[in-house]
């Protein structure tokens, strides 16, 4: 077995590989850019080598720099993680030339399957059903428009060397095809150093279901079930689960056998994923093969008990698979939520900055990859991350912070466990998508399993504006807030040095205001908790060990768990639960009466300004001072976290002032331009 491996990656996947290497007794080497010198993967590894400036094309994807790090440290093998050089055949060839093992598939398989155009041709030759499309390379935007018309809108414009949603656009007309082609080329060049583009038919109402395969170098191959990855935003996965709530055993077997056959056709050896589009009749079409470890691999590990990273290392070491297809058993249900540094209230735009608080829910100690999740208990919580409290989220890399997973015997209990885990996850200092993830977990359509890749676009067409909780949930939160506020008031009343007969009595009658509603209530407290009674006669029994100052409150309301993130505000709390962000005021009846007379403070008028929606780099300004712009017209392009974002005019106006130009780095809400 290898004594030392180098991990040619960063973030959570580098940390994930280090964990398995430690378990196997293998020393690890991390590589890092200037932006990552204090990163978690650098701290976890046995050794670390600096490889250059922050941009990936000057550090993490420069093959010569990785090779130098290998020579410096004497690493015998390299795990590429995902992204960066993981599907680069030149990197695999360079390692082979140096006599270093690549913990991934052979270079020939990477070349055949890593290129979407070539892989689709091979799939067709192998008899795999594929989506209609144009297989040749496309030279310019006008040719892209012509081809799109021949295929028929809508079409998907894709980077041939792409992955992770980068360099991918859906076009519904000629204008979108023209713009999408150029943006896809730019993103592909920046992310992969390869700007080749192809176009295929976009299948409406599809499900995105993928098969995990595992092959060795001795002709053996198995599939480890499927993952449902249909909940996506901008073609990037947000929620994954295994197994799929849609597939039956016959379809699973057919997809799995086809995936293994495709892998064997290119002499595949390692872990890999074959992605399919599945329609409502369970017809499936080959989409692409990812010749690497997938981001969402933990859900497969949770339901199979197979440590995929360990298997990749063993295959790279020349070992034969220790299991056959008959040994693969799918147990229980696993769900993964990707926590991104992006603000759902700003149309999911990237957010960067320092993590002033980062406290994930406690992981299940009894579970480690490579063991059956069921052996660890009724519920398993797992959090794969590459950050820590006080660390910084950089503008140079992917915005994913962590992958939160839960496992349980059934899908319903796995979802319930995920709700509690999300509510228990504390992240401050940046915008993040925790509220949105909580909303999805509570969404009737997700709970039913009737989801497609259009789920987010269809259910949140105007973007995410927060969650409006039903009155029954509001009453539980109101009861909890009143009981918590009473505890804080009693503490404030117990001051030392006060004059005799000047004690402050804490009353029992309160009015709790939240989400535009007022709830008058009475608290009857005892040593074990409080009974909170509302004016309509309903009551809740509330118990908790929360103390003032705690940022997380675990409340028992009528025997059910309620988790609240708590922040102090005047006369109450900021409370976040189940995707809702609530300003909760707790007042005496007289205070509530007076508060109702106070005027509401209005936000400043920014209707005549274009504000930068996220920290980023101005790539292009499309207009000049004096130009009359129309609704929907492109004003400028901002790049952040490897994604280009075109900012458009919301209405007809005349540009009166431009405050930024191409190359400028702007903070969130900086004024880019002003209008008359």
XYZ file of C-alpha atoms in Angstrom:
676
model
C 0.000 0.000 0.000
C 1.085 3.599 -0.609
C 2.914 5.256 2.266
C 2.228 8.844 1.166
C -0.328 10.411 -1.179
C -0.644 13.981 -2.396
C -4.098 15.546 -2.725
C -4.211 17.825 -5.761
C -7.205 19.785 -4.523
C -8.526 22.002 -1.748
C -11.545 22.526 0.491
C -13.894 19.848 1.728
C -12.868 17.150 -0.755
C -9.208 17.438 0.273
C -10.271 17.093 3.921
C -12.469 14.131 3.006
C -9.576 12.272 1.335
C -7.299 12.994 4.300
C -9.798 11.348 6.689
C -9.754 8.052 4.781
C -5.983 8.176 4.300
C -5.568 8.546 8.066
C -7.865 5.570 8.622
C -5.671 3.536 6.254
C -2.418 4.702 7.883
C -1.304 6.686 4.823
C 0.510 10.027 5.197
C -0.905 12.966 3.220
C 0.444 16.021 1.406
C -1.690 19.111 0.824
C -1.085 21.776 -1.797
C -2.265 25.340 -1.343
C -2.413 28.746 -3.004
C -1.823 32.106 -1.325
C -5.547 32.305 -0.567
C -5.501 28.909 1.172
C -2.417 29.150 3.372
C -4.593 28.939 6.511
C -7.150 26.510 5.029
C -8.414 23.472 6.927
C -6.981 20.927 4.470
C -3.532 22.453 4.985
C -3.876 22.090 8.748
C -5.103 18.482 8.507
C -2.416 17.130 6.161
C 0.936 15.784 7.347
C 2.762 18.073 4.904
C 1.797 21.079 2.790
C 3.371 22.667 -0.293
C 2.698 26.188 -1.591
C 1.910 26.206 -5.325
C 1.188 29.804 -6.305
C -1.238 32.749 -6.442
C -4.995 32.441 -5.676
C -6.386 32.042 -9.236
C -6.736 28.320 -9.989
C -5.167 28.753 -13.431
C -2.001 29.930 -11.661
C -1.956 27.263 -8.962
C -4.324 24.290 -8.641
C -4.601 23.500 -12.352
C -0.947 24.073 -13.250
C 0.366 20.545 -13.786
C 4.043 21.500 -13.454
C 3.469 22.989 -10.009
C 1.713 19.850 -8.783
C 4.507 17.702 -10.208
C 7.101 19.832 -8.389
C 5.191 19.312 -5.129
C 5.210 15.539 -5.731
C 8.975 15.543 -6.276
C 9.567 17.669 -3.162
C 7.601 15.354 -0.905
C 8.165 11.934 -2.473
C 4.435 11.208 -2.730
C 3.778 7.838 -4.370
C 0.220 8.574 -5.522
C -2.087 11.526 -6.160
C -5.800 11.859 -5.439
C -7.259 14.653 -7.604
C -10.606 15.075 -5.804
C -13.162 16.641 -8.149
C -12.828 19.669 -10.426
C -9.384 21.153 -11.164
C -7.177 18.383 -12.654
C -9.408 15.429 -11.753
C -10.478 14.807 -15.365
C -7.339 16.010 -17.118
C -5.699 13.237 -19.131
C -2.465 15.232 -19.483
C -2.154 15.221 -15.697
C -2.714 11.467 -15.526
C -0.103 10.977 -18.263
C 2.391 13.240 -16.476
C 1.977 11.187 -13.298
C 2.460 7.930 -15.187
C 5.621 9.286 -16.803
C 6.939 10.175 -13.345
C 6.042 6.723 -11.975
C 3.409 8.132 -9.621
C 0.044 6.391 -9.280
C -3.066 8.339 -10.244
C -5.950 7.610 -7.851
C -8.449 7.719 -10.659
C -9.112 6.051 -14.020
C -6.581 5.491 -16.842
C -5.789 8.454 -19.081
C -7.561 6.761 -21.996
C -10.811 6.497 -20.043
C -10.515 10.133 -18.958
C -10.041 11.206 -22.555
C -12.913 9.066 -23.824
C -15.440 9.797 -21.091
C -14.250 13.146 -19.739
C -14.939 14.814 -23.081
C -18.734 15.030 -23.397
C -18.721 14.888 -27.202
C -16.520 11.790 -27.404
C -18.318 10.062 -24.534
C -21.675 10.568 -26.224
C -20.400 8.987 -29.443
C -19.030 5.999 -27.509
C -22.346 5.666 -25.665
C -24.231 5.634 -28.973
C -21.888 2.987 -30.372
C -22.428 0.926 -27.211
C -26.192 1.046 -27.725
C -26.867 3.471 -24.876
C -29.846 5.764 -25.371
C -28.649 9.360 -25.780
C -30.226 12.801 -25.979
C -30.467 14.325 -29.512
C -27.812 16.939 -30.180
C -24.990 18.281 -32.331
C -21.832 16.287 -31.680
C -19.335 18.482 -33.540
C -17.463 21.499 -32.227
C -19.091 24.903 -32.710
C -16.952 27.787 -33.898
C -18.988 30.920 -33.143
C -22.266 32.290 -31.801
C -23.973 32.444 -35.193
C -23.244 28.782 -35.859
C -24.597 28.035 -32.374
C -27.857 29.808 -33.277
C -28.130 27.882 -36.563
C -27.551 24.525 -34.857
C -29.987 25.398 -32.068
C -32.708 26.033 -34.638
C -31.981 22.705 -36.326
C -32.248 20.799 -33.023
C -35.233 22.858 -31.882
C -35.494 25.024 -28.783
C -34.991 24.683 -25.902
C -31.350 23.594 -26.160
C -28.567 23.062 -23.639
C -25.250 24.770 -24.428
C -22.405 22.937 -22.701
C -18.667 23.093 -22.246
C -17.136 19.899 -23.604
C -14.661 19.723 -20.714
C -17.170 21.060 -18.192
C -18.558 19.914 -14.893
C -20.250 21.234 -11.762
C -22.623 23.413 -13.760
C -19.795 25.561 -15.143
C -19.947 26.567 -18.800
C -23.574 25.507 -19.139
C -26.617 27.484 -20.317
C -30.199 26.767 -21.386
C -31.375 28.762 -24.398
C -35.022 29.177 -25.412
C -34.461 31.498 -28.386
C -31.805 32.903 -30.739
C -30.815 35.755 -28.401
C -30.259 33.421 -25.452
C -28.339 30.986 -27.662
C -26.050 33.777 -28.843
C -25.426 35.140 -25.321
C -25.245 31.702 -23.735
C -22.663 30.477 -26.224
C -20.273 33.323 -25.402
C -20.760 33.086 -21.632
C -20.292 29.310 -21.723
C -17.065 29.684 -23.715
C -15.743 32.278 -21.251
C -16.616 30.213 -18.178
C -15.197 27.053 -19.753
C -11.919 28.770 -20.591
C -11.602 30.234 -17.080
C -12.571 27.055 -15.226
C -11.064 24.298 -17.379
C -8.668 25.945 -19.835
C -10.779 24.461 -22.654
C -13.461 26.573 -24.378
C -14.945 23.926 -26.707
C -18.764 23.984 -26.755
C -21.465 21.594 -27.932
C -25.272 21.752 -28.013
C -27.967 19.187 -27.288
C -31.735 19.110 -26.900
C -32.921 20.175 -23.468
C -35.385 17.559 -22.230
C -38.190 19.338 -20.384
C -39.492 17.996 -17.074
C -36.540 15.632 -16.619
C -35.100 13.965 -13.565
C -31.340 13.874 -13.104
C -30.426 10.426 -11.789
C -26.885 9.079 -11.734
C -25.345 5.657 -11.175
C -22.221 5.166 -9.060
C -19.862 2.628 -10.613
C -16.716 1.061 -9.194
C -14.265 -0.855 -11.381
C -10.818 -2.345 -10.826
C -7.939 -2.912 -13.224
C -8.746 -6.610 -13.551
C -11.983 -6.369 -15.528
C -14.382 -6.300 -12.567
C -17.106 -3.686 -12.270
C -20.144 -3.077 -10.052
C -22.741 -0.368 -9.540
C -23.631 0.976 -6.084
C -27.173 2.131 -6.699
C -28.324 5.541 -7.848
C -28.480 9.124 -6.618
C -31.381 11.479 -7.280
C -29.879 14.870 -8.121
C -32.859 16.665 -9.659
C -32.984 19.673 -7.331
C -30.582 22.017 -9.086
C -30.081 25.723 -9.535
C -28.274 26.997 -12.625
C -27.544 23.342 -13.427
C -25.657 22.948 -10.150
C -26.916 20.350 -7.703
C -28.266 21.579 -4.372
C -29.977 18.539 -2.817
C -29.151 14.894 -3.506
C -30.536 11.685 -2.117
C -30.015 7.954 -2.402
C -31.840 5.965 -3.474
C -34.183 7.835 -5.836
C -37.845 7.993 -4.764
C -38.760 7.515 -8.437
C -36.959 4.388 -9.609
C -38.200 0.833 -9.312
C -35.852 -2.131 -8.979
C -36.107 -3.087 -12.661
C -35.135 0.403 -13.878
C -32.346 0.617 -11.298
C -30.925 -2.691 -12.527
C -31.156 -1.676 -16.198
C -29.453 1.680 -15.571
C -26.795 0.091 -13.388
C -25.920 -2.641 -15.866
C -25.788 -0.133 -18.713
C -23.507 2.138 -16.665
C -21.106 -0.707 -15.891
C -21.101 -1.821 -19.535
C -20.189 1.710 -20.624
C -17.372 1.851 -18.055
C -15.976 -1.475 -19.195
C -16.085 -0.300 -22.819
C -13.331 2.190 -22.005
C -11.419 -0.091 -19.572
C -12.455 2.074 -16.660
C -10.741 1.459 -13.314
C -11.740 3.544 -10.268
C -14.889 5.145 -8.927
C -16.950 6.936 -11.565
C -20.456 8.185 -12.174
C -22.698 7.754 -15.191
C -25.355 10.456 -15.333
C -28.760 9.975 -16.950
C -31.800 12.088 -17.725
C -34.938 10.136 -16.831
C -38.379 11.128 -18.090
C -41.766 10.577 -16.458
C -42.128 7.144 -18.062
C -38.788 5.965 -16.606
C -37.077 6.158 -20.010
C -33.445 7.073 -19.392
C -30.890 8.800 -21.618
C -27.129 8.951 -21.182
C -26.006 12.433 -20.250
C -22.317 12.150 -19.402
C -19.792 10.211 -17.366
C -17.806 11.881 -14.614
C -14.448 10.134 -14.413
C -13.839 11.120 -10.812
C -15.341 11.098 -7.350
C -18.633 13.005 -7.284
C -19.384 15.800 -4.836
C -22.438 13.877 -3.645
C -20.667 10.554 -3.031
C -21.455 10.573 0.740
C -25.100 9.562 0.229
C -23.962 6.445 -1.613
C -21.504 5.659 1.172
C -24.265 6.032 3.743
C -26.660 3.569 2.100
C -24.030 1.007 1.022
C -21.384 1.172 3.749
C -18.659 1.428 1.090
C -15.858 3.975 1.534
C -15.435 5.127 -2.064
C -12.189 6.994 -1.388
C -10.678 3.860 0.134
C -11.788 1.808 -2.856
C -10.218 4.330 -5.247
C -6.922 4.095 -3.365
C -7.010 0.292 -3.360
C -7.791 0.106 -7.094
C -4.945 2.538 -7.837
C -2.701 0.233 -5.799
C -3.596 -2.609 -8.193
C -5.939 -4.488 -5.881
C -8.972 -6.461 -7.036
C -12.436 -5.381 -5.876
C -13.272 -7.202 -2.658
C -17.002 -7.235 -3.451
C -19.309 -8.402 -6.211
C -22.657 -7.021 -7.377
C -24.471 -9.490 -5.110
C -22.657 -7.995 -2.102
C -24.095 -4.531 -2.731
C -27.086 -3.863 -0.473
C -28.930 -0.558 -0.276
C -29.969 0.143 3.312
C -32.166 3.018 4.475
C -32.198 6.507 2.972
C -29.624 9.288 2.794
C -30.036 12.973 1.942
C -27.347 15.566 1.245
C -27.819 19.322 1.344
C -25.070 21.496 -0.103
C -24.404 24.575 2.004
C -23.282 27.352 -0.344
C -21.859 30.805 0.311
C -24.594 32.461 -1.710
C -27.412 34.723 -0.609
C -30.864 33.273 -1.384
C -32.465 36.662 -0.720
C -30.334 38.157 -3.536
C -31.222 35.546 -6.135
C -28.493 33.204 -4.821
C -25.625 35.480 -5.751
C -22.205 34.515 -4.340
C -21.165 35.853 -0.946
C -17.619 36.111 0.361
C -16.120 37.129 3.666
C -15.081 35.809 7.054
C -17.059 33.144 8.898
C -17.686 34.912 12.196
C -19.600 31.833 13.321
C -19.417 28.300 11.949
C -20.909 25.627 14.176
C -22.298 22.602 12.336
C -24.578 20.121 14.091
C -22.844 17.326 15.972
C -21.896 14.428 13.723
C -22.764 10.862 14.677
C -19.531 9.597 16.218
C -20.381 5.944 15.666
C -20.379 6.362 11.880
C -17.296 6.336 9.662
C -17.186 5.811 5.880
C -16.855 2.134 5.131
C -19.381 0.969 7.720
C -23.116 0.502 7.330
C -24.957 3.583 8.566
C -27.629 1.413 10.152
C -25.043 0.096 12.599
C -24.634 3.594 14.047
C -28.219 3.977 15.193
C -31.586 5.173 13.985
C -30.236 8.455 12.550
C -26.793 9.442 11.261
C -25.594 13.033 10.790
C -22.493 13.641 8.665
C -20.925 16.954 7.657
C -18.145 17.099 5.066
C -16.491 20.504 5.171
C -13.296 22.378 4.414
C -13.833 25.525 6.505
C -13.783 26.557 10.159
C -14.971 29.425 12.341
C -12.814 32.478 11.655
C -11.832 31.219 8.205
C -12.474 33.132 5.020
C -14.636 32.289 2.010
C -12.597 33.299 -1.034
C -13.876 34.818 -4.264
C -11.505 32.607 -6.252
C -13.127 29.217 -5.744
C -16.400 27.336 -5.673
C -18.843 28.762 -3.084
C -19.616 25.435 -1.378
C -19.004 25.531 2.375
C -20.146 22.084 3.472
C -22.185 19.011 2.594
C -24.647 18.140 5.350
C -25.949 14.562 5.199
C -28.461 12.582 7.188
C -29.251 8.879 7.067
C -32.280 7.106 8.526
C -34.163 3.857 7.911
C -36.839 5.648 5.819
C -37.005 8.707 3.590
C -39.447 10.511 5.893
C -37.219 10.078 8.939
C -34.129 11.110 6.948
C -35.942 14.322 5.929
C -37.059 14.944 9.520
C -33.474 14.479 10.728
C -32.250 16.892 8.049
C -34.713 19.573 9.203
C -33.318 19.433 12.740
C -29.724 19.356 11.458
C -30.276 22.431 9.265
C -31.900 24.348 12.116
C -28.917 23.420 14.313
C -26.330 24.675 11.768
C -24.984 28.097 12.763
C -23.295 30.190 10.058
C -22.699 33.940 10.384
C -20.627 36.536 8.564
C -21.665 35.705 5.000
C -24.813 35.122 3.004
C -25.703 31.415 2.823
C -28.480 29.172 1.591
C -29.464 27.463 4.869
C -32.928 29.123 4.884
C -33.572 27.919 1.348
C -32.494 24.360 2.128
C -34.867 24.321 5.104
C -37.682 25.539 2.864
C -37.022 22.717 0.375
C -37.070 20.090 3.131
C -40.549 21.340 4.137
C -41.882 21.692 0.590
C -44.827 19.399 -0.177
C -43.488 18.581 -3.631
C -40.110 17.494 -2.299
C -41.703 15.470 0.482
C -43.856 13.675 -2.103
C -40.800 12.861 -4.241
C -42.457 14.375 -7.338
C -39.461 16.482 -8.366
C -37.712 17.397 -11.620
C -34.692 19.495 -12.520
C -37.129 22.404 -12.920
C -38.177 22.229 -9.244
C -36.463 25.446 -8.113
C -37.426 27.429 -11.232
C -41.059 26.330 -10.951
C -41.519 26.622 -7.199
C -39.483 29.819 -6.736
C -39.990 31.686 -10.041
C -39.456 35.093 -8.410
C -36.533 33.888 -6.325
C -36.491 33.001 -2.655
C -38.063 35.589 -0.390
C -38.053 33.653 2.847
C -40.578 31.368 4.469
C -44.008 32.305 5.810
C -44.743 29.905 8.643
C -48.281 28.676 9.355
C -49.990 30.008 12.482
C -49.569 26.722 14.360
C -45.773 26.965 13.998
C -45.811 30.663 14.865
C -47.606 29.898 18.127
C -44.951 27.352 19.083
C -42.220 29.911 18.415
C -44.182 32.640 20.219
C -44.624 30.397 23.258
C -40.907 29.546 23.235
C -39.891 33.192 22.832
C -42.126 34.286 25.720
C -40.700 31.613 28.012
C -37.138 32.506 27.000
C -37.734 36.243 27.410
C -39.202 35.667 30.858
C -36.015 33.790 31.869
C -33.904 36.710 30.610
C -36.110 39.242 32.413
C -35.797 37.350 35.706
C -32.010 37.399 35.308
C -32.071 41.139 34.603
C -34.279 41.706 37.679
C -31.811 39.946 39.980
C -29.256 42.731 40.284
C -27.108 43.211 43.355
C -27.014 46.378 45.434
C -30.620 47.389 44.887
C -32.577 49.333 47.547
C -35.057 47.520 49.760
C -38.628 47.517 48.465
C -37.406 48.326 44.931
C -37.634 44.836 43.494
C -38.784 44.535 39.886
C -41.510 41.968 39.460
C -41.593 39.969 36.230
C -45.181 39.585 35.116
C -47.028 36.679 33.530
C -48.895 38.519 30.743
C -47.061 39.209 27.482
C -47.694 40.049 23.838
C -45.444 38.341 21.285
C -45.228 39.957 17.834
C -43.797 38.092 14.836
C -44.455 37.771 11.103
C -47.011 40.618 11.274
C -49.135 38.965 13.979
C -49.626 39.672 17.681
C -50.163 36.855 20.171
C -51.314 37.919 23.680
C -50.492 35.117 26.117
C -50.038 34.166 29.753
C -47.128 32.187 31.216
C -47.521 29.800 34.128
C -43.989 28.713 35.067
C -42.754 25.909 37.293
C -39.321 24.296 37.912
C -39.733 21.910 34.936
C -40.888 24.434 32.345
C -43.745 26.748 31.407
C -47.322 26.384 30.264
C -48.093 29.150 27.790
C -51.779 29.888 27.199
C -53.091 32.047 24.347
C -56.263 34.148 24.450
C -58.066 31.670 22.203
C -57.584 28.990 24.862
C -54.845 26.987 23.110
C -51.773 26.187 25.189
C -48.253 24.809 24.748
C -45.972 23.189 27.272
C -42.438 24.551 26.828
C -39.239 23.186 28.376
C -35.608 23.994 27.630
C -32.179 24.373 29.200
C -31.524 27.545 27.165
C -29.793 30.353 29.022
C -29.559 34.017 27.925
C -26.647 34.490 25.555
C -26.871 31.051 23.945
C -27.074 31.358 20.151
C -28.904 28.048 19.766
C -31.994 26.975 21.684
C -33.183 23.370 21.793
C -36.805 23.599 22.907
C -39.260 20.852 23.789
C -42.760 21.999 22.794
C -45.475 19.513 23.754
C -42.932 16.696 23.475
C -41.658 17.709 20.001
C -38.209 19.131 19.279
C -37.922 22.737 18.113
C -34.498 24.207 17.305
C -34.133 27.994 17.148
C -31.156 30.130 16.188
C -31.335 33.063 18.600
C -29.958 36.594 18.435
C -30.725 39.466 20.797
C -32.638 42.552 19.612
C -34.401 45.285 21.570
C -37.409 43.842 23.395
C -37.014 40.381 21.936
C -35.042 38.122 19.649
C -34.084 37.460 16.071
C -35.163 33.847 15.619
C -34.476 31.575 12.664
C -36.232 28.264 12.222
C -37.338 26.085 9.295
C -36.193 28.667 6.736
C -37.963 31.617 8.386
C -36.013 34.632 9.641
C -38.180 36.287 12.274
C -37.995 39.474 14.276
C -39.747 38.441 17.500
C -40.756 41.157 19.968
C -41.878 40.218 23.479
C -43.583 43.073 25.302
C -45.882 43.722 28.201
C -49.464 44.545 27.144
C -48.818 48.278 27.732
C -45.539 48.231 25.762
C -47.303 46.471 22.884
C -50.048 49.089 22.924
C -47.505 51.915 22.636
C -45.380 50.078 20.035
C -48.405 49.875 17.737
C -48.347 53.701 17.551
C -44.721 53.914 16.372
C -44.152 54.816 12.662
C -42.407 52.221 10.478
C -38.892 53.056 9.268
C -38.692 52.901 5.445
C -35.567 51.711 3.568
C -33.620 54.202 1.371
C -34.698 54.612 -2.275
C -32.222 52.881 -4.629
C -34.592 52.594 -7.587
C -32.398 54.864 -9.739
C -29.176 52.969 -9.056
C -27.608 49.718 -10.231
C -26.051 48.135 -7.147
C -23.465 45.371 -7.254
C -25.454 42.377 -5.975
C -22.404 40.496 -4.680
C -18.654 40.994 -4.207
C -17.059 40.465 -7.594
C -15.047 41.670 -10.561
C -16.517 43.885 -13.283
C -15.820 42.016 -16.541
C -17.621 44.325 -18.952
C -19.722 47.502 -18.936
C -22.164 47.464 -21.859
C -23.461 51.063 -21.744
C -22.192 54.641 -21.586
C -23.374 57.828 -19.906
C -26.327 59.262 -21.824
C -27.479 55.911 -23.231
C -31.177 55.111 -23.060
C -31.597 51.533 -21.875
C -34.646 49.312 -22.223
C -36.102 46.809 -19.782
C -34.057 43.595 -19.862
C -31.061 45.176 -21.596
C -27.628 43.974 -20.439
C -25.874 46.706 -18.442
C -22.726 44.975 -17.245
C -21.204 41.601 -16.364
C -19.886 40.738 -12.910
C -17.744 37.654 -12.274
C -17.680 35.970 -8.870
C -16.628 32.468 -7.851
C -15.944 31.407 -11.458
C -19.451 32.375 -12.632
C -20.389 35.269 -14.919
C -23.539 37.206 -13.969
C -25.166 39.603 -16.464
C -26.930 42.518 -14.743
C -29.916 43.840 -16.705
C -32.063 46.959 -16.629
C -35.278 46.549 -14.642
C -37.018 49.326 -16.587
C -36.517 51.944 -19.297
C -34.083 54.661 -18.150
C -31.208 56.944 -19.149
C -27.712 56.354 -17.748
C -26.559 59.476 -15.876
C -23.371 58.250 -14.200
C -21.062 55.206 -14.331
C -18.951 54.582 -11.220
C -17.104 51.408 -12.227
C -15.241 50.024 -15.203
C -13.921 46.657 -16.387
C -11.337 45.271 -13.983
C -12.749 46.920 -10.857
C -13.415 44.770 -7.780
C -16.593 45.824 -6.011
C -18.165 45.030 -2.660
C -21.808 44.105 -2.278
C -24.221 47.047 -2.760
C -21.575 49.351 -4.265
C -23.163 51.628 -6.873
C -22.133 50.587 -10.392
C -24.190 53.187 -12.261
C -26.973 55.706 -11.751
C -29.993 56.662 -13.877
C -31.987 59.829 -14.474
